[in-house]
Each structure stands twice: as structure tokens, then as C-alpha cells.
XYZ file of C-alpha atoms in Angstrom:
466
model
C 171.219 65.300 144.119
C 167.799 65.658 142.485
C 166.294 62.832 140.378
C 166.720 64.798 137.153
C 170.364 65.573 137.912
C 170.979 61.892 138.735
C 169.514 60.835 135.398
C 171.645 63.406 133.576
C 174.781 62.164 135.321
C 173.951 58.571 134.388
C 173.387 59.579 130.766
C 176.749 61.331 130.617
C 178.420 58.288 132.148
C 176.708 56.024 129.595
C 177.916 58.151 126.696
C 181.427 58.219 128.131
C 181.390 54.466 128.675
C 180.058 53.903 125.146
C 182.890 55.970 123.666
C 185.399 54.203 125.878
C 184.029 50.767 124.996
C 184.131 51.275 121.232
C 186.897 49.141 119.780
C 189.577 51.012 117.882
C 190.224 50.304 114.199
C 192.204 52.000 111.459
C 189.679 51.773 108.619
C 185.977 50.999 108.245
C 184.073 50.525 105.020
C 180.372 51.031 105.688
C 177.065 50.691 103.813
C 178.463 48.316 101.201
C 177.084 45.386 99.257
C 179.714 43.080 100.731
C 180.653 40.002 98.677
C 182.592 38.002 101.228
C 183.566 35.172 98.830
C 183.787 32.952 101.897
C 182.779 29.277 101.853
C 179.109 30.221 102.134
C 179.444 33.062 99.599
C 177.634 35.380 102.005
C 176.403 38.692 100.638
C 175.876 41.334 103.321
C 173.635 44.258 102.443
C 174.494 47.535 104.210
C 177.631 45.670 105.198
C 180.663 46.809 107.138
C 184.289 45.714 106.862
C 186.625 46.689 109.706
C 190.404 46.851 109.287
C 193.169 47.225 111.850
C 196.750 47.561 110.701
C 196.996 45.216 107.686
C 194.201 42.744 108.535
C 190.452 42.470 108.452
C 189.186 42.181 112.024
C 185.414 42.104 111.464
C 182.886 41.674 108.639
C 179.178 42.116 109.246
C 176.168 44.384 109.153
C 175.672 48.050 110.081
C 175.856 47.221 113.803
C 179.652 46.937 113.488
C 179.915 50.693 112.907
C 178.640 51.143 116.474
C 181.042 48.582 117.900
C 184.117 50.143 116.323
C 185.522 53.586 115.769
C 188.075 54.092 113.035
C 190.561 56.721 111.978
C 189.182 56.539 108.439
C 185.638 55.676 107.358
C 184.663 55.032 103.736
C 180.891 55.285 103.274
C 180.386 53.537 99.929
C 176.627 54.069 99.592
C 175.692 50.543 98.513
C 178.610 49.925 96.168
C 180.138 46.450 95.905
C 182.824 45.711 98.497
C 184.817 42.612 97.598
C 188.249 40.982 97.868
C 190.919 42.510 95.678
C 191.368 40.789 92.323
C 194.400 38.544 91.848
C 196.094 38.420 88.447
C 197.781 35.011 88.390
C 199.920 35.537 85.289
C 201.419 38.535 83.540
C 204.593 40.194 82.284
C 203.879 43.702 83.519
C 206.953 45.505 82.210
C 205.894 44.770 78.641
C 203.366 47.613 78.885
C 205.852 49.736 76.957
C 205.492 47.331 73.989
C 201.690 47.236 74.015
C 200.015 47.297 70.542
C 203.153 46.341 68.623
C 202.616 43.679 65.906
C 199.425 42.397 67.484
C 198.529 39.909 64.738
C 201.922 38.594 63.620
C 201.866 34.770 63.270
C 204.241 32.909 65.634
C 204.622 36.277 67.321
C 206.638 35.106 70.337
C 209.539 33.751 68.283
C 209.320 36.003 65.241
C 208.707 39.299 67.021
C 208.728 39.347 70.825
C 212.010 37.540 71.497
C 213.911 39.667 68.895
C 212.243 42.839 70.233
C 213.281 42.016 73.774
C 216.868 41.345 72.713
C 217.032 44.926 71.457
C 215.039 46.760 74.118
C 215.033 45.035 77.515
C 217.040 46.901 80.143
C 216.718 47.903 83.778
C 215.193 51.193 82.674
C 212.651 49.489 80.419
C 211.632 47.058 83.165
C 211.208 49.825 85.742
C 209.244 52.142 83.449
C 206.993 49.330 82.247
C 206.392 47.981 85.750
C 205.465 51.419 87.089
C 202.882 51.742 84.327
C 201.604 48.205 84.937
C 201.191 48.868 88.647
C 198.998 51.921 88.166
C 196.866 50.116 85.578
C 196.321 47.151 87.888
C 195.657 49.153 91.056
C 193.175 51.346 89.186
C 191.510 48.209 87.816
C 191.159 46.506 91.180
C 194.099 44.084 91.014
C 195.680 44.003 94.462
C 198.036 41.040 93.888
C 199.718 39.964 90.669
C 202.025 37.183 89.520
C 204.762 38.473 87.238
C 207.497 36.744 85.289
C 210.136 38.752 83.470
C 213.738 39.966 83.671
C 215.349 42.272 86.252
C 212.568 41.391 88.672
C 214.427 43.238 91.419
C 213.498 46.412 89.509
C 209.848 45.300 89.456
C 210.082 44.716 93.205
C 211.177 48.309 93.754
C 208.117 49.596 91.902
C 205.802 47.348 93.934
C 207.460 48.514 97.143
C 206.783 52.112 96.122
C 203.196 51.585 94.948
C 202.160 49.504 97.958
C 200.489 46.637 96.088
C 201.241 42.926 96.461
C 203.097 40.682 93.992
C 204.650 37.297 93.354
C 207.671 38.097 91.191
C 209.446 35.404 89.188
C 212.889 35.885 87.677
C 212.911 34.342 84.191
C 215.230 31.523 83.216
C 215.594 30.602 79.547
C 218.057 28.745 77.336
C 219.365 31.665 75.297
C 221.208 34.852 76.359
C 218.946 37.604 77.739
C 219.451 41.067 79.153
C 220.159 39.990 82.730
C 221.814 36.584 82.151
C 224.107 35.263 79.436
C 223.269 31.651 80.326
C 220.366 29.876 82.053
C 222.745 29.048 84.900
C 223.335 32.778 85.391
C 219.575 33.245 85.289
C 219.113 30.692 88.071
C 221.757 32.400 90.182
C 220.137 35.791 89.528
C 216.875 34.305 90.745
C 218.497 32.868 93.882
C 220.045 36.243 94.723
C 216.712 37.982 94.166
C 214.891 35.448 96.320
C 217.331 35.888 99.184
C 217.018 39.670 98.973
C 213.197 39.749 99.089
C 212.329 36.554 100.983
C 211.108 38.442 104.068
C 209.292 41.316 102.346
C 205.709 41.681 103.672
C 204.108 42.164 100.237
C 206.538 40.627 97.752
C 207.070 36.896 97.227
C 210.144 36.246 95.051
C 210.075 33.205 92.787
C 211.685 31.246 89.972
C 210.216 31.569 86.482
C 211.603 29.075 83.953
C 210.011 30.298 80.737
C 208.627 26.944 79.545
C 209.584 23.255 79.444
C 210.805 23.452 75.842
C 212.941 26.572 76.438
C 214.772 25.001 79.390
C 216.774 21.817 79.773
C 215.608 18.899 81.882
C 218.576 19.440 84.207
C 217.751 23.087 84.832
C 214.049 22.375 85.391
C 215.016 19.754 87.959
C 217.488 22.118 89.598
C 214.863 24.852 89.867
C 212.311 22.418 91.312
C 214.807 21.359 93.986
C 215.789 24.944 94.825
C 212.159 26.047 95.044
C 211.526 23.457 97.745
C 214.708 24.322 99.613
C 213.955 28.065 99.513
C 210.177 27.583 99.877
C 209.213 29.773 96.918
C 206.887 29.388 93.911
C 207.827 28.378 90.372
C 205.876 29.965 87.542
C 206.070 28.484 84.048
C 204.238 28.565 80.714
C 202.874 25.024 80.394
C 200.913 23.237 77.664
C 200.438 26.524 75.811
C 201.656 26.114 72.233
C 201.971 23.653 69.366
C 205.726 24.233 69.282
C 206.001 23.312 72.945
C 203.985 20.126 72.370
C 206.171 19.147 69.426
C 209.502 19.894 71.123
C 208.613 17.998 74.284
C 207.261 15.059 72.278
C 210.628 14.871 70.473
C 212.515 15.106 73.764
C 210.467 12.386 75.454
C 209.234 10.050 72.756
C 205.714 11.383 72.674
C 204.868 12.631 76.170
C 202.849 15.765 76.857
C 204.508 18.741 78.608
C 202.533 18.026 81.789
C 203.512 14.355 81.767
C 207.139 15.317 81.104
C 207.217 17.781 84.022
C 205.761 15.131 86.322
C 208.196 12.451 85.169
C 211.294 14.611 85.736
C 210.152 15.611 89.234
C 209.424 19.238 88.325
C 205.683 19.200 89.034
C 204.641 19.980 92.595
C 202.602 22.365 94.719
C 205.103 25.170 94.148
C 204.183 25.362 90.454
C 201.940 28.044 88.963
C 201.230 26.805 85.433
C 200.230 29.499 82.981
C 197.714 28.549 80.268
C 197.399 24.710 80.406
C 195.407 24.849 77.164
C 196.601 21.636 75.528
C 195.839 19.147 78.275
C 193.879 15.895 78.276
C 192.209 14.034 81.138
C 195.479 12.376 82.168
C 197.189 15.760 82.299
C 194.366 17.218 84.396
C 194.672 14.275 86.792
C 198.389 15.029 87.142
C 197.726 18.721 87.813
C 195.358 17.659 90.577
C 197.681 14.971 91.938
C 200.601 17.383 92.284
C 198.374 20.232 93.552
C 199.490 22.604 90.781
C 197.911 26.040 90.416
C 196.664 26.927 86.912
C 196.538 30.500 85.599
C 193.741 30.743 83.026
C 194.325 33.543 80.472
C 191.218 33.639 78.314
C 191.853 36.952 76.504
C 195.416 36.142 75.492
C 194.564 32.592 74.481
C 191.681 33.627 72.242
C 193.552 36.569 70.762
C 196.414 34.270 69.789
C 193.972 31.581 68.568
C 195.675 28.949 70.739
C 192.475 27.480 72.083
C 190.356 27.345 75.224
C 191.717 25.636 78.300
C 189.316 22.957 79.639
C 188.691 24.877 82.842
C 185.235 23.402 83.432
C 186.776 19.920 83.504
C 189.614 21.133 85.730
C 187.188 22.596 88.245
C 185.128 19.405 88.259
C 188.281 17.496 89.220
C 189.244 19.989 91.923
C 192.246 21.593 90.208
C 193.267 24.997 91.570
C 192.352 27.514 88.832
C 192.502 31.313 88.826
C 192.477 34.107 86.282
C 195.360 35.888 84.606
C 195.701 38.425 81.842
C 199.065 37.354 80.429
C 201.296 40.215 79.350
C 200.154 43.517 77.854
C 201.370 42.403 74.429
C 199.092 39.361 74.699
C 195.772 40.550 76.120
C 196.670 44.264 76.048
C 195.068 45.001 79.425
C 196.186 43.941 82.895
C 193.094 43.907 85.070
C 191.268 40.633 85.556
C 188.015 42.593 85.834
C 188.168 42.774 82.045
C 188.633 38.975 81.837
C 185.399 38.120 83.637
C 183.089 38.737 80.691
C 185.040 36.529 78.291
C 185.471 33.751 80.839
C 181.739 33.723 81.481
C 180.829 33.629 77.796
C 183.499 31.643 75.975
C 183.219 28.596 78.214
C 179.482 28.510 77.529
C 180.241 28.488 73.816
C 183.064 25.968 74.129
C 180.912 23.594 76.179
C 177.698 24.375 74.256
C 176.041 24.895 77.619
C 174.427 28.167 78.655
C 174.640 27.096 82.316
C 178.403 26.550 82.195
C 180.618 28.981 84.123
C 177.902 30.938 85.994
C 178.767 34.420 87.315
C 179.450 33.274 90.879
C 182.012 30.760 89.634
C 183.718 33.406 87.495
C 184.009 35.843 90.410
C 185.344 33.004 92.560
C 188.043 32.354 89.950
C 189.147 36.000 90.126
C 189.318 36.065 93.933
C 189.436 33.002 96.182
C 190.229 30.723 93.215
C 193.259 32.802 92.310
C 194.340 32.844 95.966
C 194.215 29.039 95.886
C 196.457 29.033 92.800
C 199.058 30.838 94.918
C 198.361 28.541 97.898
C 197.488 31.714 99.793
C 193.787 31.116 100.409
C 194.451 31.359 104.146
C 195.536 34.986 103.654
C 193.823 36.315 100.515
C 190.784 35.923 98.293
C 187.874 36.505 100.696
C 186.689 39.084 103.212
C 186.987 37.270 106.521
C 188.324 38.158 109.942
C 192.045 37.439 110.165
C 192.774 37.742 106.445
C 194.949 40.418 104.887
C 193.059 43.607 104.141
C 193.191 43.583 100.324
C 189.829 45.070 99.373
C 188.257 46.877 96.435
C 185.073 48.904 96.069
C 183.251 48.776 92.738
C 180.923 51.593 91.691
C 177.357 50.401 91.148
C 175.978 53.715 89.919
C 177.787 53.970 86.602
C 175.399 53.504 83.655
C 176.818 50.061 82.838
C 176.088 48.862 86.392
C 172.490 50.089 86.747
C 170.267 48.391 87.803
C 172.009 45.744 89.879
C 169.783 42.768 90.688
C 172.684 40.304 90.988
C 176.105 41.676 91.974
C 177.864 38.646 90.483
C 176.127 39.048 87.117
C 176.784 42.784 87.205
C 180.512 42.182 87.722
C 180.835 39.477 85.069
C 178.600 40.797 82.306
C 178.583 44.533 82.956
C 181.635 45.784 84.829
C 185.042 46.873 83.608
C 188.201 47.999 85.360
C 187.230 51.664 85.321
C 184.310 50.894 87.657
C 186.706 50.397 90.573
C 186.449 53.332 93.028
C 188.748 52.377 95.895
C 191.676 49.965 96.132
C 193.104 48.909 99.482
C 196.156 46.681 99.951
C 197.545 45.497 103.279
C 195.123 47.842 105.011
C 196.420 50.915 103.177
C 194.293 52.902 100.727
C 196.222 53.051 97.446
C 193.386 54.571 95.420
C 190.493 56.631 96.780
C 187.710 57.831 94.513
C 189.836 56.770 91.521
C 192.793 58.921 92.622
C 196.105 57.166 93.277
C 197.601 58.172 96.609
C 201.074 56.605 96.648
C 202.546 57.480 93.243
C 202.389 60.284 90.703
C 200.244 58.811 87.927
C 200.842 61.632 85.441
C 204.617 61.417 85.862
C 204.610 57.644 85.344
C 202.492 57.905 82.200
C 204.735 60.682 80.860
C 207.840 58.548 81.446
C 206.206 55.610 79.643
C 205.273 57.857 76.723
C 208.848 59.126 76.535
C 210.172 55.551 76.553
C 207.775 54.632 73.756
C 209.625 57.145 71.579
C 212.772 55.036 72.037
C 210.843 51.919 71.072
C 209.408 53.641 68.015
C 212.837 54.822 66.842
C 214.409 51.413 67.414
C 211.847 49.121 65.805
C 209.714 51.293 63.527
C 211.145 54.641 62.398
C 214.649 53.247 61.882
C 213.323 50.839 59.285
C 214.769 48.012 61.366
C 211.366 46.515 62.025
C 211.611 43.285 63.973
C 210.286 40.394 61.883
């Protein structure tokens, strides 16, 4: 064999070996501004994220695209690649009630509870949850924490969409659509938990509405069951004046947080929504019992309830993440839209321009929210071995140009519509803003049709809920 032919043969062998040696993956995201949100908060320019099945298997620079070959490659041309957002508190099915009686005083008791008694049904929950899912996936929320009724219907919509959720079946003292008594509500929750306990993307949970809307005995029973079944408990805690007053009467002056601790209902299973009306002793208890706190800045300011002392909570090491509350409370369901308010209002509240810097805010929406769920080993950052819940945020929209700091751009400039791609459990649910697993137009049409029923029941009929 001549020298030239030998060299050619070696070159062919090298190419063949290179192709053979390339590691196989299912998905690669290349040329991204990768915000890992790991402990070092590494930012990787021209970064690559490699996914196999439902997990991230490599995160690094452009060299990874030579190490791996993938069935699907997303070239994102410098856009932000980051962990999916986690919404730590909402009531998704209430999308069908959005914009009703927005500024009614004592709205929960005067309007929402009576409205729900007339309108909540399996159909309403399914229609509203479908709509909530598409809003959240399009806005970059890959995991959400939901508390409502007929949560098995919500679970079906999540199963169909392909997103991830912690779903809590509500328990409350008065008769509701899926339970005539709180005891029935607890049993409904137990049945739901047993049905979905092994689902790969759904974590079933208990959701006692609040301390003042449940008895001490039932709160203790739920706490015990949550430990036995190893599931979360979500609850509205330290949110309202009425709650403070009712618990003070029940206990001789204790705060809701102190009361929950004293009755044995505060532990690391608890996801506490709001925690607005807390003092230093309460914050110490939240830390002591390793409670996760869902901070809902939009809903809290809209309802004029106050600003939770999140800066103090973070200083004491409390687990804090971001939530939207329900679509009757903040009106939108993506935590991307919360970032701006969180960054600004805490500066105003603390009279400190340096308070709540952009990095901290983005941490709250990602790894901080994962910590609230005690799932930081699986979610919240882009690291090898974690679940592949990833979003890509467009950096070429007018509101994102120029981008000197990706964290500042996300907090002070971005909104949910800037999300281009949404990936959950390694599966692309939205590509180039197009949903791939559900029919968006059909879901919106069904929600619009259901809104006609709402309008006839509470507006056109003259029987306006007051």
C-alpha cells in the first residue's frame, strides 16, 4: 500500500472511530448563555446542556457538542438557558374565574367562597387546570404547587401536558364540592395520594386550607398522615388579619406559626404559603422545623396584606421560593412575572437599594423554590444527574436587548412571553413558543365557553355573588 493510501485509510479509520466514540444523548442545547444556578452560580457562555432520557448528563462549554451526538439539537444562538421556574403556590383551576371582583374587600369570604360553592365541579377544575398548564408551560414554569378541589382531575391534565406538579387536595371546615365534611376531605386526599404516589411527575399532597379554617384535631391528623405517607402538606399560613385574630382567640394570643408548632403540625413536610404576618420568633420556628415558605409578592400587594419579611428569612436560612397564588389573586401564573416586583418591593420595604439583588431573585425562582419542596437534589439547577427541567429565554426581544447581566435582564426586563422553549423530564413541551403536547386553541376555546357559564351564573342572572 502506498504512503498516501495508508494515510487515507488512517483518516477514514479516525473518522469512523470518532463517530463510534461519540456518546449518545437524546437532546443537546448548544450555544446558550447557561445559568447553572449551582452552588458557584456558574455562567457558561456558548454553553451546552446534554440530556439523556429524563436527566441532565453533562453541562459545559462548546466542546461537549463534539463529545456527544443527540437525536435532537436545539441551537439557541446565545439565549439564556436556565432551570425551569418553580411556582411554589397556586390554585390553577381558578383561571376560569380570573378578573372577577378584583377589588372587593374581604374578597375570599365575601366573594370567592360563595362563588366556588356555586361553580366548582369536576368540569370546572379540569377546564381551569388545562388553561393553567398552558399558561405556565408557555411562561417557563416547569413545576408548580397547586391546592384546590378534585385534584385528581388536575393530575390528569398534568399527565397529559407533561409538566411536573405537587398537587394538594384541599381540606376545609365547611362543605365543598368534593367533600361534605373535612373528614371526607382528608379521606379524599388519602385516596388521591395512594393513586398517584408512584407517578414520575406528580407528587400528591394534603392541603388544609389554613389553621383557622381547620380544627386542631384535623391539622394534627393531617400532620401524622403526611409523615406516614411521606407526602407534603401545603397550607396558607400567617396570611390574613382574620387568621391572626381567630388563632389568637383559639390559643390565648399565639401566632398561627406558634400554634402550628405547639400542636405538632409544623415540620419539614409543610409548604407555608405567604407567611406575611410573622415576627422573629415565628421565623426562628420556620427555620427550626425546616418549613418551606412560598412568597407571593403580586397577590400580597394586590390584596394590600403586606410584604413578607423575606430578607430576614433568608438571613436566618429559611427555605423561601416564589409563588403566584391563584389567578384570582395575582391574575397570572408564571413566576417570571413575579421577579420584577420581588426585586423592587423588597428594596422599598427595607429602604435599601442593595436589598434583593437580581441573582438572589433568580435563585428564589429556581433553586430556592426547589428547596421549598425539599427537592433541591433533583430540581432547581442545571447539573449532571438532575432532572432535565430546562427553559430557554429569548435574549433578542426588544425588552431584553442589550444584555450585560443575564440576572438583571431576567429580573428587571423579562416577562413570561420571552420564554422560547420549555423542557420537562427531558421532553420538549414547547418549541419556539409552540406547544407540542396539547391543543392550545382547543383548550382556550373550552375555557372561553366555560366562562359563559360563569357569566350567566354570577353576572347576567343578577345573582351577583357579594
